[in-house]
Coordinates of C-alpha atoms in Angstrom, one line a residue:
Chain A
M27 CA 25.6 13.2 18.8
P28 CA 22.2 12.8 18.4
A29 CA 21.6 9.2 16.5
I30 CA 19.1 11.9 14.2
Q31 CA 18.1 15.2 14.6
L32 CA 15.6 16.9 12.7
R33 CA 16.4 20.4 12.2
N34 CA 13.9 22.7 11.3
V35 CA 12.4 20.5 9.1
S36 CA 8.8 21.6 7.3
K37 CA 6.6 19.4 5.4
V38 CA 4.3 20.5 2.9
F39 CA 2.3 18.1 0.6
E40 CA 0.6 19.1 -3.0
G41 CA 1.4 22.9 -2.2
E42 CA -1.0 23.3 0.1
T43 CA -1.4 20.9 2.6
I44 CA 0.8 22.2 5.9
V45 CA 1.9 18.9 7.7
L46 CA 4.7 20.4 9.3
T47 CA 6.1 23.9 10.3
D48 CA 9.8 24.5 11.6
F49 CA 10.1 21.2 13.1
S50 CA 13.1 20.1 15.7
L51 CA 14.1 17.2 17.0
E52 CA 17.1 15.2 18.6
I53 CA 16.9 11.6 19.2
E54 CA 19.8 9.9 21.2
E55 CA 22.2 6.7 20.3
G56 CA 19.9 3.7 21.2
E57 CA 16.9 5.3 22.6
F58 CA 13.3 4.2 22.0
L59 CA 11.4 7.1 21.0
V60 CA 7.9 7.3 20.6
L61 CA 5.8 9.3 17.8
V62 CA 2.5 9.7 19.4
G63 CA -0.5 11.9 18.4
P64 CA -4.3 11.3 17.2
S65 CA -4.5 10.7 13.4
G66 CA -3.3 13.4 10.8
C67 CA -0.6 14.5 13.6
G68 CA 2.2 14.3 11.2
K69 CA 3.4 11.3 12.9
S70 CA 3.6 9.3 10.4
T71 CA 4.9 11.8 8.1
I72 CA 8.5 12.6 10.0
L73 CA 8.9 8.9 9.8
R74 CA 8.7 8.7 6.5
L75 CA 11.1 12.0 6.3
I76 CA 13.7 10.2 8.4
A77 CA 13.4 6.9 6.0
G78 CA 14.0 9.3 2.8
L79 CA 10.3 8.0 1.7
E80 CA 9.1 11.7 1.4
E81 CA 10.6 15.0 0.6
L82 CA 12.1 17.4 2.7
T83 CA 9.8 21.0 1.8
A84 CA 13.0 23.0 4.3
G85 CA 14.9 21.9 6.9
E86 CA 17.9 19.2 7.5
I87 CA 17.7 15.6 8.5
Y88 CA 20.5 14.2 10.0
I89 CA 21.9 10.4 11.0
G90 CA 24.6 10.4 12.6
D91 CA 26.9 12.6 11.4
K92 CA 25.7 12.5 7.8
M93 CA 23.2 15.2 6.5
V94 CA 20.8 12.7 4.3
N95 CA 18.0 15.1 2.8
D96 CA 19.4 14.3 -0.5
L97 CA 19.8 10.4 0.3
P98 CA 17.7 7.8 -1.0
P99 CA 16.4 5.2 1.4
K100 CA 18.9 2.8 0.7
N101 CA 21.8 4.7 1.6
R102 CA 20.2 5.9 4.8
D103 CA 20.5 3.0 6.4
I104 CA 17.8 2.5 8.5
A105 CA 14.7 -0.9 8.5
M106 CA 11.3 0.2 8.7
V107 CA 8.4 -1.7 10.1
F108 CA 5.0 -1.3 8.7
Q109 CA 1.5 -1.4 9.6
N110 CA 0.0 -3.6 7.2
Y111 CA 3.6 -6.0 7.2
A112 CA 4.4 -5.3 3.0
L113 CA 6.3 -8.5 3.3
Y114 CA 6.9 -9.7 -0.8
P115 CA 4.1 -11.6 -1.2
H116 CA 5.9 -13.7 -4.0
M117 CA 8.8 -14.5 -2.0
T118 CA 9.2 -17.0 1.0
V119 CA 10.1 -15.6 4.5
F120 CA 13.8 -16.3 3.4
N121 CA 13.8 -14.8 0.7
N122 CA 11.9 -11.6 2.1
L123 CA 14.8 -11.2 4.8
A124 CA 17.8 -11.8 2.4
F125 CA 16.3 -9.2 -0.3
G126 CA 17.8 -6.3 1.0
L127 CA 21.4 -8.0 2.0
K128 CA 20.7 -9.2 -1.8
L129 CA 20.6 -5.9 -3.1
S130 CA 23.7 -4.9 -0.9
K131 CA 25.5 -7.6 -2.9
M132 CA 26.3 -10.1 -0.1
P133 CA 27.9 -13.0 -0.4
K134 CA 25.5 -15.8 -0.9
A135 CA 27.3 -17.9 2.5
E136 CA 26.8 -14.5 4.6
I137 CA 23.3 -13.4 3.6
E138 CA 22.3 -17.8 5.0
I139 CA 24.3 -16.3 8.1
Q140 CA 22.4 -13.4 9.0
V141 CA 19.3 -14.8 7.6
N142 CA 19.4 -17.6 10.2
E143 CA 20.4 -15.6 12.4
A144 CA 17.9 -13.2 13.0
A145 CA 15.3 -16.1 12.6
R146 CA 16.7 -17.7 15.0
T147 CA 16.5 -14.0 17.3
L148 CA 12.6 -13.2 16.3
E149 CA 12.4 -17.7 16.8
I150 CA 10.7 -18.1 12.9
S151 CA 13.3 -20.7 11.7
D152 CA 10.5 -23.6 11.3
L153 CA 8.8 -20.5 9.0
L154 CA 11.5 -19.9 6.5
Q155 CA 10.6 -21.7 3.5
R156 CA 6.4 -20.9 3.8
M157 CA 5.1 -17.3 1.7
P158 CA 4.1 -14.7 3.3
K159 CA 0.0 -15.8 2.9
Q160 CA 0.4 -19.3 4.7
L161 CA 1.4 -17.5 7.7
S162 CA -0.6 -15.7 10.8
G163 CA -1.1 -11.8 11.6
G164 CA 1.4 -12.5 14.6
Q165 CA 4.3 -14.7 12.4
K166 CA 4.1 -11.4 9.6
Q167 CA 4.8 -9.9 11.7
R168 CA 7.8 -11.1 13.4
V169 CA 8.8 -11.5 9.7
A170 CA 8.3 -8.0 9.2
L171 CA 10.5 -7.6 12.4
G172 CA 13.5 -10.0 10.8
R173 CA 13.6 -8.0 7.7
A174 CA 14.3 -4.9 9.5
I175 CA 16.7 -6.4 12.1
V176 CA 18.4 -8.3 9.5
R177 CA 20.4 -5.8 8.3
K178 CA 22.1 -4.6 11.3
P179 CA 20.8 -0.9 9.9
A180 CA 21.9 2.0 12.5
A181 CA 18.0 3.2 13.4
F182 CA 14.5 1.2 13.2
L183 CA 11.5 3.1 12.2
F184 CA 8.4 1.3 13.2
D185 CA 5.1 2.4 11.7
E186 CA 2.2 1.8 13.5
P187 CA 3.1 -2.3 13.7
L188 CA 0.8 -3.6 16.2
S189 CA -2.4 -1.8 14.4
N190 CA -3.6 -4.7 12.7
L191 CA -2.6 -7.1 15.3
D192 CA -5.4 -8.2 17.6
A193 CA -6.0 -6.7 21.5
K194 CA -3.8 -10.0 22.9
L195 CA -1.0 -10.8 20.3
R196 CA -0.3 -6.7 20.2
V197 CA 0.4 -6.8 23.8
Q198 CA 2.6 -9.7 23.4
M199 CA 3.7 -8.5 20.2
R200 CA 5.1 -4.8 22.6
A201 CA 6.9 -7.1 25.6
E202 CA 9.0 -8.4 22.3
I203 CA 9.7 -5.3 20.8
K204 CA 10.9 -3.8 23.3
A205 CA 12.8 -6.9 24.4
L206 CA 14.4 -6.9 21.0
H207 CA 15.0 -3.5 21.8
A208 CA 16.6 -4.2 25.0
L209 CA 18.5 -6.5 23.1
L210 CA 19.8 -4.8 20.6
K211 CA 20.1 -1.4 21.6
T212 CA 19.3 -0.2 18.3
T213 CA 17.8 3.3 17.9
T214 CA 14.3 3.3 17.5
V215 CA 11.9 5.4 16.1
Y216 CA 8.2 4.2 17.1
V217 CA 4.8 5.9 15.7
T218 CA 1.7 5.3 16.8
H219 CA -1.8 6.4 17.6
D220 CA -2.3 4.2 21.0
Q221 CA -0.3 5.6 24.8
V222 CA -0.9 2.7 26.2
E223 CA 1.6 1.4 23.9
A224 CA 3.4 5.5 23.9
M225 CA 3.1 4.6 27.7
T226 CA 4.9 1.1 27.8
M227 CA 7.3 0.8 25.3
G228 CA 9.3 4.2 25.4
D229 CA 12.3 6.0 26.6
R230 CA 10.8 9.2 25.9
I231 CA 7.7 10.3 24.3
V232 CA 6.8 12.3 21.6
I233 CA 3.5 13.8 21.8
L234 CA 2.2 15.8 18.8
N235 CA -0.8 17.2 17.8
E236 CA -1.4 19.2 13.8
G237 CA 2.7 19.0 13.6
I238 CA 3.5 20.8 16.7
I239 CA 5.3 19.3 19.8
Q240 CA 3.1 18.9 22.4
Q241 CA 6.3 17.9 25.1
V242 CA 8.4 15.5 25.3
G243 CA 9.6 13.7 28.1
S244 CA 9.7 10.3 29.7
P245 CA 6.5 8.7 30.2
L246 CA 6.2 9.5 33.9
D247 CA 7.2 12.7 33.1
I248 CA 4.9 13.2 30.8
Y249 CA 1.8 11.3 32.9
H250 CA 2.1 13.4 35.7
Q251 CA 3.3 16.2 34.6
P252 CA 1.5 17.7 31.6
K253 CA 2.4 20.7 30.0
N254 CA -1.3 21.5 28.4
T255 CA -4.8 20.3 28.1
F256 CA -4.1 18.3 24.8
V257 CA -1.5 15.5 26.8
A258 CA -3.2 15.4 29.6
G259 CA -6.1 15.1 27.6
F260 CA -4.1 12.5 25.5
I261 CA -2.2 10.7 28.1
G262 CA -4.0 8.1 30.4
T263 CA -7.3 5.8 30.4
P264 CA -9.5 7.3 31.3
P265 CA -7.6 10.5 30.5
M266 CA -7.4 13.1 32.7
N267 CA -10.0 15.3 33.6
L268 CA -10.3 18.8 32.7
L269 CA -13.5 20.5 34.3
P270 CA -13.7 25.1 33.5
V271 CA -13.4 26.7 36.8
H272 CA -13.1 30.2 38.2
L273 CA -10.5 31.2 40.9
E274 CA -11.0 33.7 43.6
A275 CA -7.8 35.2 44.4
G276 CA -6.4 36.5 47.7
D277 CA -5.3 34.9 51.3
Q278 CA -7.1 32.1 51.2
P279 CA -7.7 31.7 47.6
I280 CA -10.4 29.3 46.4
I281 CA -11.3 27.3 43.1
E282 CA -14.7 27.3 41.9
G283 CA -16.0 24.9 39.8
T284 CA -20.1 24.7 38.3
D285 CA -20.9 23.1 41.6
F286 CA -18.0 22.3 44.0
Q287 CA -15.2 25.2 46.0
L288 CA -12.1 23.9 46.5
P289 CA -10.3 25.7 48.9
L290 CA -6.3 25.9 48.3
T291 CA -3.3 26.3 50.8
S292 CA -0.7 23.9 49.5
L293 CA -0.9 25.8 46.1
V294 CA -1.0 29.3 46.9
D295 CA 2.9 29.5 45.7
K296 CA 1.9 28.1 42.1
L297 CA -0.7 30.5 42.4
K298 CA 1.2 33.0 42.0
S299 CA 1.9 32.6 38.9
V300 CA -1.0 32.2 37.5
A301 CA -2.7 35.1 35.9
G302 CA -6.3 35.5 35.2
N303 CA -9.2 33.9 36.8
E304 CA -10.5 31.4 34.3
L305 CA -9.1 27.7 34.9
T306 CA -8.7 24.6 33.7
L307 CA -8.6 22.6 36.9
G308 CA -7.0 18.7 35.9
V309 CA -7.3 15.7 38.1
R310 CA -6.7 12.4 37.4
P311 CA -9.1 9.4 37.3
E312 CA -7.0 7.0 40.1
D313 CA -6.3 10.7 42.3
I314 CA -9.9 11.7 43.0
M315 CA -11.3 10.3 46.4
L316 CA -14.4 8.9 46.4
V317 CA -15.4 9.2 50.4
D318 CA -18.7 8.4 52.6
Q319 CA -21.4 10.6 52.6
A320 CA -20.1 11.7 56.2
D321 CA -16.9 11.8 55.2
K322 CA -15.5 16.0 56.5
R323 CA -13.1 15.3 53.5
A324 CA -16.1 15.7 50.9
H325 CA -15.5 18.8 48.8
F326 CA -19.2 18.0 47.0
H327 CA -21.7 15.2 47.0
L328 CA -23.0 13.9 43.9
P329 CA -25.0 10.9 42.4
A330 CA -22.6 8.6 40.2
Y331 CA -23.7 9.2 37.0
L332 CA -22.9 5.5 35.7
A333 CA -20.8 3.0 37.3
E334 CA -18.3 0.9 34.8
P335 CA -17.1 -2.4 37.2
L336 CA -14.0 -4.0 35.9
G337 CA -13.2 -6.6 38.4
N338 CA -9.9 -4.9 40.4
E339 CA -11.5 -1.4 40.3
T340 CA -14.6 0.8 39.1
L341 CA -14.9 3.5 37.1
V342 CA -17.6 6.2 38.7
H343 CA -18.6 8.7 36.0
F344 CA -20.5 12.0 37.2
K345 CA -22.0 14.3 35.6
L346 CA -21.9 18.8 36.5
P347 CA -23.8 21.2 34.8
R348 CA -20.5 22.2 32.3
G349 CA -18.8 18.7 31.7
E350 CA -18.8 15.5 33.1
F351 CA -15.5 13.5 34.9
V352 CA -14.4 10.1 35.6
A353 CA -13.4 8.7 39.2
R354 CA -11.5 5.1 39.4
S355 CA -12.6 2.9 42.5
N356 CA -10.8 0.3 44.5
A357 CA -14.2 0.1 45.9
P358 CA -16.1 -3.4 46.3
L359 CA -18.4 -2.9 43.2
S360 CA -21.7 -4.1 45.6
S361 CA -20.7 -0.7 47.4
L362 CA -20.5 2.0 44.6
A363 CA -23.8 1.7 41.7
T364 CA -25.3 3.7 39.4
G365 CA -27.5 6.8 40.9
Q366 CA -25.4 6.3 44.3
E367 CA -25.2 9.3 46.2
V368 CA -21.2 9.7 46.9
G369 CA -18.5 12.3 48.6
V370 CA -16.4 13.6 46.2
H371 CA -12.5 15.1 47.4
F372 CA -10.2 16.6 44.9
P373 CA -6.2 15.9 46.5
E374 CA -4.8 19.0 46.3
E375 CA -1.5 18.4 45.4
K376 CA -2.9 15.8 42.9
L377 CA -4.9 18.7 40.8
H378 CA -2.8 20.4 37.8
L379 CA -4.7 23.7 36.6
F380 CA -4.5 25.3 33.4
D381 CA -4.7 28.0 31.7
R382 CA -8.0 28.0 29.8
E383 CA -7.0 30.0 26.9
T384 CA -4.1 28.8 26.2
G385 CA -4.1 25.1 27.2
R386 CA -0.6 25.8 28.8
T387 CA -0.1 24.3 33.2
F388 CA 0.5 26.5 35.8
S389 CA 2.2 23.8 38.0
S390 CA 5.3 23.5 37.2
Chain B
M15 CA -25.6 -32.7 2.6
K16 CA -26.8 -30.1 0.4
R17 CA -28.9 -31.3 -2.8
A18 CA -28.4 -30.0 -6.1
R19 CA -31.6 -27.8 -7.0
P20 CA -33.7 -29.4 -10.1
R21 CA -33.0 -26.9 -12.7
S22 CA -36.0 -24.9 -13.9
G23 CA -37.0 -24.1 -17.3
I24 CA -35.6 -20.5 -17.4
H25 CA -31.9 -22.5 -16.5
W26 CA -32.4 -24.6 -19.5
L27 CA -33.8 -21.3 -21.7
L28 CA -30.7 -19.4 -21.1
Y29 CA -28.4 -22.8 -21.7
L30 CA -30.2 -22.7 -24.9
M31 CA -29.5 -19.5 -25.5
L32 CA -25.4 -19.2 -24.8
V33 CA -25.0 -22.6 -26.9
V34 CA -26.6 -21.0 -29.4
A35 CA -24.5 -18.0 -29.2
A36 CA -21.3 -20.3 -28.3
L37 CA -22.5 -21.5 -32.2
S38 CA -22.6 -18.6 -33.8
F39 CA -19.1 -17.3 -32.4
I40 CA -17.0 -20.8 -33.5
Y41 CA -19.3 -22.5 -36.0
P42 CA -17.6 -20.2 -38.7
F43 CA -14.2 -20.7 -37.1
V44 CA -14.9 -24.3 -37.0
W45 CA -15.7 -24.4 -41.2
M46 CA -12.9 -22.6 -41.7
V47 CA -10.6 -25.2 -40.3
M48 CA -12.7 -28.1 -41.8
A49 CA -13.1 -25.9 -45.5
T50 CA -9.4 -26.4 -45.8
L51 CA -9.9 -30.0 -45.8
K52 CA -12.2 -30.9 -48.1
P53 CA -11.0 -30.8 -51.9
E54 CA -11.8 -27.3 -53.9
A55 CA -15.1 -27.8 -55.0
E56 CA -17.1 -28.7 -51.6
V57 CA -15.5 -25.8 -49.7
A58 CA -18.4 -23.1 -50.6
G59 CA -21.0 -25.1 -49.1
L60 CA -22.2 -24.6 -45.5
S61 CA -22.0 -28.8 -44.4
L62 CA -18.1 -29.2 -42.2
W63 CA -17.5 -32.9 -43.4
P64 CA -16.1 -33.2 -45.7
S65 CA -16.6 -36.8 -49.1
R66 CA -12.5 -37.1 -48.0
F67 CA -10.2 -35.2 -45.7
I68 CA -6.8 -34.1 -48.0
L69 CA -3.6 -31.7 -46.9
D70 CA -3.3 -30.1 -50.6
H71 CA -4.5 -26.9 -49.4
Y72 CA -1.8 -26.2 -47.0
R73 CA 0.6 -27.7 -49.7
A74 CA -0.1 -25.3 -52.0
V75 CA -0.3 -22.6 -49.5
F76 CA 3.3 -23.5 -48.6
Q77 CA 4.9 -23.7 -52.2
K78 CA 3.1 -20.3 -53.3
I79 CA 4.9 -18.4 -50.6
P80 CA 7.5 -18.1 -48.3
L81 CA 5.5 -18.7 -45.2
G82 CA 8.1 -19.9 -43.3
R83 CA 10.4 -16.8 -43.2
A84 CA 7.4 -15.0 -42.6
F85 CA 6.4 -16.4 -39.6
V86 CA 10.0 -16.0 -38.4
N87 CA 9.4 -12.8 -39.6
S88 CA 5.7 -12.0 -37.6
V89 CA 6.9 -14.5 -34.5
F90 CA 10.4 -11.4 -33.7
V91 CA 8.1 -8.1 -34.7
A92 CA 5.3 -9.7 -32.8
T93 CA 7.4 -11.1 -29.8
T94 CA 9.8 -7.9 -29.7
V95 CA 6.6 -5.3 -29.8
T96 CA 4.5 -7.3 -27.0
A97 CA 8.1 -7.5 -25.1
L98 CA 8.6 -3.5 -25.4
A99 CA 5.2 -2.5 -25.0
L100 CA 4.7 -3.9 -21.4
V101 CA 8.4 -2.4 -20.2
F102 CA 7.5 0.8 -21.7
S103 CA 3.8 1.0 -20.7
S104 CA 5.1 -1.1 -16.8
I105 CA 7.1 1.7 -16.9
T106 CA 5.0 4.4 -17.8
G107 CA 1.1 2.9 -15.8
Y108 CA 3.8 3.1 -12.6
A109 CA 4.9 6.4 -13.1
L110 CA 0.5 6.9 -13.4
A111 CA -0.2 5.2 -10.5
K112 CA 2.7 5.3 -8.5
L113 CA 4.3 8.3 -8.6
R114 CA 3.0 11.9 -7.6
F115 CA 4.4 14.3 -9.9
R116 CA 2.7 17.7 -11.9
G117 CA 0.7 17.0 -14.5
R118 CA -0.1 13.9 -13.7
E119 CA -3.7 13.6 -14.5
L120 CA -2.9 15.6 -17.2
V121 CA -0.5 13.3 -19.3
F122 CA -3.1 10.5 -17.9
S123 CA -5.8 11.8 -19.5
V124 CA -3.6 12.6 -23.1
I125 CA -2.9 9.0 -23.1
L126 CA -6.4 8.1 -22.6
F127 CA -7.4 10.3 -25.5
T128 CA -5.5 8.8 -27.7
M129 CA -6.9 5.7 -27.9
M130 CA -10.3 7.2 -28.9
L131 CA -7.8 7.7 -32.0
P132 CA -8.2 5.6 -34.9
F133 CA -5.2 4.0 -36.2
Q134 CA -5.7 5.4 -39.6
I135 CA -5.7 9.2 -38.5
T136 CA -2.4 8.6 -37.3
L137 CA -1.4 6.9 -40.4
I138 CA -0.5 9.2 -42.7
P139 CA 2.1 10.9 -40.4
M140 CA 3.5 7.8 -39.0
Y141 CA 4.3 6.7 -42.7
I142 CA 6.2 10.7 -43.0
M143 CA 7.9 10.1 -40.4
M144 CA 9.1 6.4 -41.3
V145 CA 10.0 8.2 -43.9
N146 CA 11.9 10.9 -42.4
F147 CA 13.4 8.2 -39.8
G148 CA 14.5 6.2 -43.6
W149 CA 13.1 3.5 -41.8
L150 CA 10.7 1.9 -44.6
N151 CA 11.9 -1.5 -45.3
T152 CA 13.2 -2.2 -41.8
Y153 CA 12.4 -3.7 -39.4
Q154 CA 12.4 -0.8 -36.5
A155 CA 8.9 0.6 -38.7
L156 CA 6.9 -2.7 -37.6
I157 CA 8.2 -2.9 -33.9
V158 CA 8.5 1.0 -32.9
P159 CA 5.4 2.2 -33.7
G160 CA 3.9 -0.8 -31.1
M161 CA 6.1 -0.6 -28.9
I162 CA 4.4 1.8 -26.7
S163 CA -0.3 1.5 -26.2
A164 CA -2.6 3.0 -24.6
F165 CA -4.5 -0.1 -24.0
G166 CA -1.1 -1.2 -22.2
I167 CA -0.8 1.7 -20.1
L168 CA -4.6 1.5 -18.9
I169 CA -4.4 -1.9 -17.5
L170 CA -1.2 -1.5 -16.4
R171 CA -1.7 1.6 -13.9
Q172 CA -5.2 -0.3 -13.1
S173 CA -3.8 -3.3 -11.9
F174 CA -1.2 -1.7 -10.4
L175 CA -3.0 1.4 -8.1
S176 CA -3.8 -2.2 -6.2
I177 CA -0.4 -2.6 -5.0
P178 CA -0.2 -1.7 -1.8
Q179 CA 2.3 1.6 -0.8
D180 CA 4.1 0.5 2.3
L181 CA 5.3 -2.6 -0.1
L182 CA 6.8 -0.8 -2.5
D183 CA 8.0 1.7 0.8
A184 CA 9.7 -1.9 1.5
A185 CA 11.4 -1.6 -1.4
R186 CA 12.7 1.6 -2.0
I187 CA 14.5 0.8 1.2
D188 CA 15.6 -2.8 0.8
G189 CA 17.7 -0.8 -1.8
C190 CA 15.5 -0.9 -4.6
S191 CA 15.7 2.3 -7.5
E192 CA 12.3 2.1 -9.4
L193 CA 13.0 -0.1 -12.3
R194 CA 13.8 -2.9 -9.9
I195 CA 11.0 -2.1 -7.7
I196 CA 8.8 -2.2 -11.5
F197 CA 10.3 -5.7 -12.3
Q198 CA 11.0 -7.6 -8.8
V199 CA 8.0 -6.2 -7.0
V200 CA 5.4 -5.3 -9.0
W201 CA 5.5 -7.5 -11.7
P202 CA 5.7 -10.5 -10.2
L203 CA 1.8 -9.4 -8.2
S204 CA 0.2 -8.5 -11.7
K205 CA 0.7 -11.8 -13.8
P206 CA -2.6 -11.4 -15.0
A207 CA -3.2 -7.8 -15.9
L208 CA 0.4 -8.5 -17.8
I209 CA -0.4 -11.7 -19.4
T210 CA -3.9 -9.9 -20.7
V211 CA -2.0 -6.6 -22.4
G212 CA 0.8 -9.4 -23.5
L213 CA -2.1 -11.2 -25.4
I214 CA -3.7 -8.6 -26.4
T215 CA -0.8 -6.1 -28.1
F216 CA 0.7 -10.2 -29.6
M217 CA -2.6 -10.4 -31.1
N218 CA -3.4 -7.2 -32.8
S219 CA 0.7 -7.3 -34.2
W220 CA 0.4 -10.4 -34.9
N221 CA -2.9 -10.0 -37.0
D222 CA -1.8 -6.4 -38.3
V223 CA -2.5 -5.6 -42.3
L224 CA -2.4 -2.4 -43.1
W225 CA 0.9 -0.7 -41.2
P226 CA 3.2 -4.0 -42.2
I227 CA 2.0 -3.6 -46.1
I228 CA 2.4 0.3 -46.2
V229 CA 6.1 0.1 -44.6
M230 CA 7.7 -3.0 -45.6
R231 CA 8.1 -3.6 -49.6
D232 CA 10.7 -6.7 -49.4
R233 CA 9.2 -10.0 -49.8
D234 CA 11.8 -11.4 -46.9
M235 CA 10.6 -9.0 -44.2
M236 CA 7.1 -9.0 -44.6
T237 CA 4.6 -10.3 -41.6
M238 CA 2.7 -13.3 -42.0
P239 CA -1.4 -11.7 -42.2
Q240 CA 0.7 -9.5 -45.1
A241 CA 1.8 -12.6 -47.1
V242 CA -0.9 -14.4 -46.7
A243 CA -3.2 -10.8 -47.7
L244 CA -0.8 -10.6 -50.7
F245 CA -1.3 -14.2 -51.5
A246 CA -5.1 -13.9 -51.5
V247 CA -5.9 -10.7 -52.8
G248 CA -3.0 -10.7 -55.1
G249 CA -3.9 -13.3 -57.6
Q250 CA -1.0 -16.3 -56.2
A251 CA -3.7 -18.2 -54.7
D252 CA -5.3 -18.8 -58.4
A253 CA -8.8 -18.3 -56.7
Q254 CA -8.7 -22.0 -54.9
M255 CA -10.6 -21.1 -51.9
G256 CA -8.8 -23.9 -50.0
T257 CA -5.5 -22.5 -50.2
I258 CA -6.7 -19.3 -48.9
L259 CA -8.3 -20.6 -46.1
A260 CA -6.0 -22.9 -45.0
A261 CA -3.2 -19.6 -45.1
A262 CA -5.8 -18.1 -43.1
T263 CA -6.4 -21.3 -40.7
L264 CA -2.0 -21.4 -40.3
L265 CA -2.0 -17.6 -39.7
G266 CA -4.5 -17.8 -36.7
L267 CA -3.0 -21.3 -34.8
P268 CA 0.0 -18.8 -33.2
I269 CA -3.1 -16.4 -31.3
I270 CA -5.2 -19.5 -30.6
A271 CA -2.2 -22.3 -29.2
A272 CA -1.4 -18.5 -26.2
Y273 CA -4.7 -18.1 -25.7
L274 CA -5.3 -21.5 -25.1
F275 CA -1.8 -21.9 -22.9
L276 CA -2.7 -18.5 -21.0
Q277 CA -7.1 -18.7 -20.7
K278 CA -6.9 -19.3 -17.2
H279 CA -4.6 -15.7 -16.4
F280 CA -6.6 -13.5 -19.3
I281 CA -10.0 -14.2 -18.0
A282 CA -8.9 -13.6 -14.4
S283 CA -7.2 -10.0 -15.3
M284 CA -10.9 -9.4 -17.3
A285 CA -12.9 -10.7 -14.7
S286 CA -11.3 -8.6 -11.7
S287 CA -10.1 -5.6 -14.0
G288 CA -13.9 -4.4 -13.6
L289 CA -13.0 -4.5 -9.4
K290 CA -10.2 -3.0 -8.5
T291 CA -9.5 0.4 -7.8

């Protein structure tokens, strides 16, 4: 049985702002599920609906086998970690961790044991008598995690918990949360707008846009087989290049871009499902091959509009009359420079084709 | 090391103006206190220093009016009104600041509107209500009308608006009811605003003369200002100005003590209330 189920959930704010319509999702026991999408896509609303902090407009939410639509947050057996930590500023770290346990009427001795155990797990035992204002951002986030795990809930809900941390600390906390999940194996729903967090942390990722699920799958599935142009353009840094192309069907089909032509051979079978001729071609920056000008594999030649050396690789930007694309090259820094003419090869087996109108993929 | 800049002429002028302003506020009060320590013949003079210090006026006050009983009544009424006003204004202010419900802004507007009405307008309807409730000559008549104040709601709502929503949500998940959130999470974070509302409510209740005179007849249940006012204008003071002023000084002492004790928080709240969203 799924640990959490949302069935045909709708949420309308103030009688007019529609955030979710007929939304359904199942989260498996022990799973680390990441909800990711741009601002305003409804991901935080979903989390708050599960937590009981927002009322449903329609639909049902189950935690375990219990419908929780009318249950207050405290009776849902969940714990939540907030973006700004939400530690009680007037309580010590110990009391922050113990507050929920005290309210549940747990005996004092038992509270002490639970809080100390959680503090040990998160290595914050020496901070227990401090006030939140005496803690660094990373320590506050650990205390917020401690407050969640100390209650041993059925599910953890994380609402962009790393957004307020600097880049270095974010990477560290990302690993710690993942390790914590591996240790506790508690069902986790994690909301973020950062696709790197989603890719690195989730067992499964749900990509949302305007309250609608765009794709659900493992990080690698989503990366390699995006179902539409939104997912393709959202996941990956830099994201997949999307270029408008025209398909010339026939025995030797050809994709025509504004400055290039790609003869297709291995994709002939796939193209049978393609309706219409106006497509969007998708190709990941790392799948584009940059070759010498004399190399026969080159589909076309273009001057590099901008070369961004990152040390281990170089991002090379190209401009076309309609659109632009980025290639990721492992070539030595000195061999690629802005303005240099290079040969570009799009490997056929790495190409993604999307319906230009609907944005849906033809590739799978 | 940073060297202090020499004071310019403008600075000295500003200081002088401040000193004059401060003196104009404090002088009447100091004059009143000093007058209570002077012989009656010297009371009318403007000089502060008496030819000799006496406590006769205070003795006269305690002999002529049951000030001890009136003091206890005032403490009971003002403390109860303040405590209840803080509780009910907090609940209303919290709902207006942090809960979503239809008509919230309208309710807030109506509450603000009641602040514009002078007390004299509601005096007669309130008196008729007290008569109908059978509350004349009871403590309820002094306490219930002051149990909630538009001013308190306004100040507390503004203060509560600055408390992050996530903190309240965290408390809800931890198992707090809305009332527990108010008293265990919101209150500890709103001390300056609570002190301000508490002090002003206490002061208004303590100083109130008109309403107690209207609803309270029983001498043993009168509050201090009512007793002092009746003493001053009712002929018991035998037109002794020093005695009347001694009663007025005794009336002001608790408020001054409370202000001196809480002034740090009071000033902090008044200073920050304009900055909060």
